[in-house]
Amino acid sequence: MAAVRPSPAPQHRPVGTATRGTTNPNRLRRMDRWITAAHASALRRAADPVAVDLGYGAAPWTAVELLERLRRVRADARVVGVEIDPARVAAAVPYERDGLTFAHGGFEVPLAAGRRPLIIRAANVLRQYDEASVAAVWERLCARLDPDGLLVEGTCDEIGRRHVWVALGPEGPRTVTFATRLGSLGTPSDLAERLPKALIHRNVPGEPVHAFLRDFDRAWAAAAPYASLGARQRWIRAVSGLAGDWPLADGPRRWRQGEVTVRWEAVAPRG
């Protein structure tokens, strides 16, 4: 299979604006772990297993780590790190290796002609944008996906303890995943500060995501007796309590990882 190389430098300005660029090693491990589990079958059968780390920041750690994690599933997986700041691209080029390249670009996703990514990961990118801009960005990125592709867009804290992301297919949003280091969790609603841009301003009474987090906190409180068995057992019990009222998209195997995934339509903003 031919190497995946970025297309020549575009003649137009890349779409988007530069992020703050902050990043840390292992910051996106929870998101990567979920991607390699949820999208493993598509990754294995893909004719062109290429992923894009969109807006990787001032250092290329997340792109390097994404390649390593995808290759545990598919040995010939490839990653293109895309950054709108050309200085960040120049700084990342020395880290290129077999299967890993870097390109200057933005939401247009500058892959070689005809290439469609199987995965686009955009972490901590849309946080700086207006909520009204999110739908158009999602639509643009989803249109770039392979028919079997996945866009994962979300936000996490600086060291990856708390993370919330939306998973989208070419047709649009599918699910929202809440993931945390259980030992650091006070209540599930602590994750509200990491809601993606599409949801963070909707955590108010009357909005579905607010109701979800409210019910999650109640289930967490009801599961308090399980705390003596450890935070993991309490989390599993609390999530089990949610399953009767909310359309969860995963099961105990993922819950044990400190995750829960709910269908997008259940928590999507009203209106």
Short mmCIF file of C-alpha atoms in Angstrom, two decimals:
data_model
loop_
_atom_site.label_atom_id
_atom_site.label_comp_id
_atom_site.label_asym_id
_atom_site.label_seq_id
_atom_site.Cartn_x
_atom_site.Cartn_y
_atom_site.Cartn_z
CA MET A 1 0.00 0.00 0.00
CA ALA A 2 1.32 3.44 -0.89
CA ALA A 3 2.36 5.69 1.95
CA VAL A 4 -0.19 8.26 3.06
CA ARG A 5 1.33 11.67 2.50
CA PRO A 6 -0.32 15.05 2.97
CA SER A 7 -1.33 16.88 -0.16
CA PRO A 8 0.85 19.74 -1.39
CA ALA A 9 0.53 23.00 0.50
CA PRO A 10 -2.94 24.39 -0.24
CA GLN A 11 -3.23 27.53 -2.30
CA HIS A 12 -5.94 28.85 -0.01
CA ARG A 13 -5.88 29.66 3.67
CA PRO A 14 -6.63 26.67 5.95
CA VAL A 15 -10.07 26.72 7.52
CA GLY A 16 -10.17 27.51 11.23
CA THR A 17 -8.09 29.34 13.81
CA ALA A 18 -5.13 28.22 15.89
CA THR A 19 -5.77 26.76 19.33
CA ARG A 20 -3.71 27.54 22.43
CA GLY A 21 -1.70 24.46 21.55
CA THR A 22 -1.39 23.08 25.08
CA THR A 23 -0.82 19.35 25.20
CA ASN A 24 0.70 16.67 27.39
CA PRO A 25 1.83 13.09 26.87
CA ASN A 26 -0.97 10.59 27.48
CA ARG A 27 -3.57 13.33 27.65
CA LEU A 28 -5.86 11.57 25.16
CA ARG A 29 -5.38 7.99 26.32
CA ARG A 30 -9.03 7.57 27.35
CA MET A 31 -10.30 8.75 23.98
CA ASP A 32 -7.76 6.58 22.14
CA ARG A 33 -8.69 3.54 24.21
CA TRP A 34 -12.34 4.03 23.31
CA ILE A 35 -11.59 4.57 19.60
CA THR A 36 -9.56 1.38 19.33
CA ALA A 37 -12.36 -0.57 21.03
CA ALA A 38 -15.40 0.99 19.37
CA HIS A 39 -13.96 1.24 15.85
CA ALA A 40 -11.73 -1.84 15.82
CA SER A 41 -13.80 -3.81 13.31
CA ALA A 42 -13.87 -0.92 10.83
CA LEU A 43 -10.14 -0.41 11.30
CA ARG A 44 -9.42 -4.06 10.57
CA ARG A 45 -11.47 -4.19 7.36
CA ALA A 46 -10.52 -0.75 5.98
CA ALA A 47 -8.74 -0.62 2.64
CA ASP A 48 -7.04 2.62 3.70
CA PRO A 49 -6.60 2.70 7.51
CA VAL A 50 -5.64 6.36 7.91
CA ALA A 51 -6.50 8.54 10.90
CA VAL A 52 -6.18 12.30 11.31
CA ASP A 53 -5.14 13.97 14.56
CA LEU A 54 -6.68 17.37 13.92
CA GLY A 55 -5.23 20.26 15.91
CA TYR A 56 -2.64 18.23 17.80
CA GLY A 57 -1.09 21.35 19.33
CA ALA A 58 2.36 22.72 20.00
CA ALA A 59 3.93 19.26 20.40
CA PRO A 60 3.17 16.08 18.43
CA TRP A 61 2.76 13.70 21.37
CA THR A 62 -0.90 12.90 20.75
CA ALA A 63 -0.30 11.99 17.10
CA VAL A 64 2.64 9.74 18.03
CA GLU A 65 0.52 8.01 20.68
CA LEU A 66 -2.48 7.63 18.37
CA LEU A 67 -0.34 5.77 15.84
CA GLU A 68 1.03 3.45 18.51
CA ARG A 69 -2.45 2.64 19.80
CA LEU A 70 -4.04 2.11 16.39
CA ARG A 71 -1.23 -0.21 15.37
CA ARG A 72 -2.12 -2.55 18.19
CA VAL A 73 -5.30 -3.16 16.19
CA ARG A 74 -4.00 -2.72 12.63
CA ALA A 75 -0.25 -2.99 11.98
CA ASP A 76 -0.37 -0.80 8.87
CA ALA A 77 -2.54 1.98 10.35
CA ARG A 78 -1.34 5.48 9.51
CA VAL A 79 -1.77 8.87 11.16
CA VAL A 80 -1.59 12.36 9.71
CA GLY A 81 -1.26 15.14 12.25
CA VAL A 82 -2.90 18.33 10.96
CA GLU A 83 -2.17 21.77 12.41
CA ILE A 84 -3.21 25.22 11.25
CA ASP A 85 -0.06 26.81 12.70
CA PRO A 86 2.81 26.17 10.25
CA ALA A 87 5.41 26.58 13.01
CA ARG A 88 3.85 23.64 14.86
CA VAL A 89 4.01 21.54 11.71
CA ALA A 90 7.69 22.40 11.26
CA ALA A 91 8.40 21.45 14.87
CA ALA A 92 6.63 18.09 14.41
CA VAL A 93 8.31 17.02 11.16
CA PRO A 94 11.39 15.55 12.94
CA TYR A 95 9.01 13.08 14.62
CA GLU A 96 7.81 11.67 11.31
CA ARG A 97 8.30 7.94 10.85
CA ASP A 98 6.76 5.06 8.98
CA GLY A 99 3.02 5.69 9.14
CA LEU A 100 3.23 9.15 10.71
CA THR A 101 3.30 12.43 8.80
CA PHE A 102 2.31 16.03 9.54
CA ALA A 103 0.48 18.56 7.38
CA HIS A 104 -0.47 22.22 7.46
CA GLY A 105 -4.24 22.63 7.37
CA GLY A 106 -7.50 22.94 9.23
CA PHE A 107 -11.08 21.74 8.93
CA GLU A 108 -10.61 21.07 5.22
CA VAL A 109 -8.44 18.06 6.30
CA PRO A 110 -5.66 18.18 3.68
CA LEU A 111 -5.06 14.57 2.73
CA ALA A 112 -3.81 13.51 -0.68
CA ALA A 113 -6.40 13.68 -3.45
CA GLY A 114 -9.05 10.99 -3.13
CA ARG A 115 -8.09 9.96 0.39
CA ARG A 116 -10.81 9.92 3.04
CA PRO A 117 -9.84 9.35 6.67
CA LEU A 118 -11.24 6.40 8.55
CA ILE A 119 -10.88 8.36 11.80
CA ILE A 120 -10.71 12.07 12.57
CA ARG A 121 -9.90 12.90 16.17
CA ALA A 122 -10.42 16.55 17.15
CA ALA A 123 -9.70 16.95 20.85
CA ASN A 124 -9.80 20.35 22.59
CA VAL A 125 -10.18 22.09 19.23
CA LEU A 126 -13.75 23.45 19.20
CA ARG A 127 -13.61 24.63 22.80
CA GLN A 128 -12.58 28.11 21.63
CA TYR A 129 -15.34 28.43 19.01
CA ASP A 130 -18.87 29.74 19.41
CA GLU A 131 -21.54 27.11 19.97
CA ALA A 132 -23.24 28.30 16.78
CA SER A 133 -20.15 27.29 14.76
CA VAL A 134 -20.10 23.67 15.89
CA ALA A 135 -22.75 22.23 13.57
CA ALA A 136 -21.05 23.60 10.46
CA VAL A 137 -17.65 22.25 11.56
CA TRP A 138 -19.14 18.85 12.30
CA GLU A 139 -20.84 18.78 8.91
CA ARG A 140 -17.63 19.72 7.12
CA LEU A 141 -15.54 17.10 8.93
CA CYS A 142 -18.15 14.36 8.54
CA ALA A 143 -18.24 15.05 4.80
CA ARG A 144 -14.51 14.24 4.66
CA LEU A 145 -14.92 10.83 6.31
CA ASP A 146 -14.66 7.46 4.68
CA PRO A 147 -18.17 5.90 4.42
CA ASP A 148 -17.15 3.66 7.32
CA GLY A 149 -15.44 6.51 9.14
CA LEU A 150 -15.71 8.09 12.58
CA LEU A 151 -15.24 11.63 13.87
CA VAL A 152 -14.49 11.91 17.59
CA GLU A 153 -14.70 15.47 18.95
CA GLY A 154 -14.46 16.41 22.60
CA THR A 155 -12.68 18.03 25.49
CA CYS A 156 -10.52 16.84 28.37
CA ASP A 157 -8.55 18.29 31.26
CA GLU A 158 -4.82 18.93 31.00
CA ILE A 159 -3.74 15.46 32.12
CA GLY A 160 -6.62 13.44 30.73
CA ARG A 161 -8.40 12.52 33.96
CA ARG A 162 -11.81 13.72 32.75
CA HIS A 163 -13.01 13.64 29.19
CA VAL A 164 -16.30 13.94 27.30
CA TRP A 165 -16.59 13.40 23.55
CA VAL A 166 -19.14 13.09 20.78
CA ALA A 167 -18.78 10.32 18.19
CA LEU A 168 -20.11 11.10 14.71
CA GLY A 169 -20.43 9.09 11.52
CA PRO A 170 -20.82 10.51 8.01
CA GLU A 171 -24.52 10.96 8.80
CA GLY A 172 -23.90 13.05 11.94
CA PRO A 173 -23.72 12.63 15.74
CA ARG A 174 -24.29 9.19 17.25
CA THR A 175 -23.22 9.08 20.88
CA VAL A 176 -21.69 11.00 23.79
CA THR A 177 -19.12 9.32 26.03
CA PHE A 178 -18.22 10.40 29.58
CA ALA A 179 -14.86 9.02 30.77
CA THR A 180 -12.95 9.61 33.98
CA ARG A 181 -10.22 8.42 36.27
CA LEU A 182 -12.51 7.05 38.92
CA GLY A 183 -10.20 7.69 41.84
CA SER A 184 -10.36 11.43 41.16
CA LEU A 185 -14.14 11.68 40.81
CA GLY A 186 -16.28 13.46 43.40
CA THR A 187 -19.61 13.20 41.58
CA PRO A 188 -20.42 12.42 37.92
CA SER A 189 -21.48 16.03 37.37
CA ASP A 190 -17.81 16.99 37.88
CA LEU A 191 -17.53 16.00 34.21
CA ALA A 192 -19.78 18.91 33.21
CA GLU A 193 -16.78 21.25 32.94
CA ARG A 194 -15.42 19.00 30.14
CA LEU A 195 -18.57 18.86 28.04
CA PRO A 196 -17.88 19.55 24.35
CA LYS A 197 -18.79 22.94 22.97
CA ALA A 198 -22.10 21.66 21.59
CA LEU A 199 -23.25 20.81 25.12
CA ILE A 200 -21.34 22.84 27.69
CA HIS A 201 -23.68 25.83 27.58
CA ARG A 202 -26.68 23.50 27.71
CA ASN A 203 -25.98 22.22 31.20
CA VAL A 204 -28.92 24.19 32.59
CA PRO A 205 -32.36 23.14 33.84
CA GLY A 206 -34.65 22.15 31.00
CA GLU A 207 -31.89 20.75 28.81
CA PRO A 208 -31.43 16.97 28.40
CA VAL A 209 -27.72 16.92 29.25
CA HIS A 210 -28.48 18.65 32.55
CA ALA A 211 -31.13 16.04 33.31
CA PHE A 212 -28.69 13.25 32.48
CA LEU A 213 -26.03 14.58 34.84
CA ARG A 214 -28.63 15.20 37.54
CA ASP A 215 -29.83 11.61 37.28
CA PHE A 216 -26.25 10.37 37.20
CA ASP A 217 -25.49 12.19 40.46
CA ARG A 218 -28.58 10.67 42.04
CA ALA A 219 -27.56 7.19 40.90
CA TRP A 220 -24.05 7.82 42.23
CA ALA A 221 -25.47 8.80 45.62
CA ALA A 222 -27.70 5.74 45.67
CA ALA A 223 -24.64 3.58 44.92
CA ALA A 224 -22.71 4.96 47.90
CA PRO A 225 -22.79 1.61 49.78
CA TYR A 226 -20.67 0.14 46.96
CA ALA A 227 -17.88 2.63 47.65
CA SER A 228 -16.47 0.21 50.21
CA LEU A 229 -15.75 -2.13 47.27
CA GLY A 230 -13.96 0.62 45.36
CA ALA A 231 -14.81 3.49 43.04
CA ARG A 232 -15.10 1.15 40.04
CA GLN A 233 -17.85 -0.91 41.65
CA ARG A 234 -19.70 2.23 42.69
CA TRP A 235 -19.46 3.60 39.12
CA ILE A 236 -20.74 0.33 37.62
CA ARG A 237 -23.67 0.29 40.03
CA ALA A 238 -24.51 3.93 39.33
CA VAL A 239 -24.39 3.45 35.57
CA SER A 240 -26.56 0.35 35.90
CA GLY A 241 -29.08 2.56 37.66
CA LEU A 242 -29.13 4.94 34.69
CA ALA A 243 -29.79 2.21 32.15
CA GLY A 244 -33.51 2.02 32.92
CA ASP A 245 -34.13 5.65 32.00
CA TRP A 246 -31.41 6.54 29.51
CA PRO A 247 -30.46 4.83 26.22
CA LEU A 248 -26.93 3.72 27.00
CA ALA A 249 -24.86 2.44 24.09
CA ASP A 250 -22.34 0.32 25.98
CA GLY A 251 -22.18 -2.21 28.80
CA PRO A 252 -20.23 -3.35 31.85
CA ARG A 253 -17.05 -4.04 29.89
CA ARG A 254 -16.73 -0.34 29.09
CA TRP A 255 -18.16 0.82 32.41
CA ARG A 256 -15.30 -0.92 34.16
CA GLN A 257 -12.97 1.48 32.31
CA GLY A 258 -14.67 4.49 33.93
CA GLU A 259 -16.79 5.19 30.86
CA VAL A 260 -20.44 5.43 29.93
CA THR A 261 -21.80 6.16 26.46
CA VAL A 262 -25.30 7.52 25.83
CA ARG A 263 -27.13 8.00 22.54
CA TRP A 264 -26.77 11.52 21.15
CA GLU A 265 -30.49 12.04 20.65
CA ALA A 266 -31.09 11.57 24.39
CA VAL A 267 -28.84 14.48 25.40
CA ALA A 268 -28.88 16.67 22.27
CA PRO A 269 -29.68 20.35 22.84
CA ARG A 270 -33.33 21.32 22.64
CA GLY A 271 -34.21 23.35 19.58
#
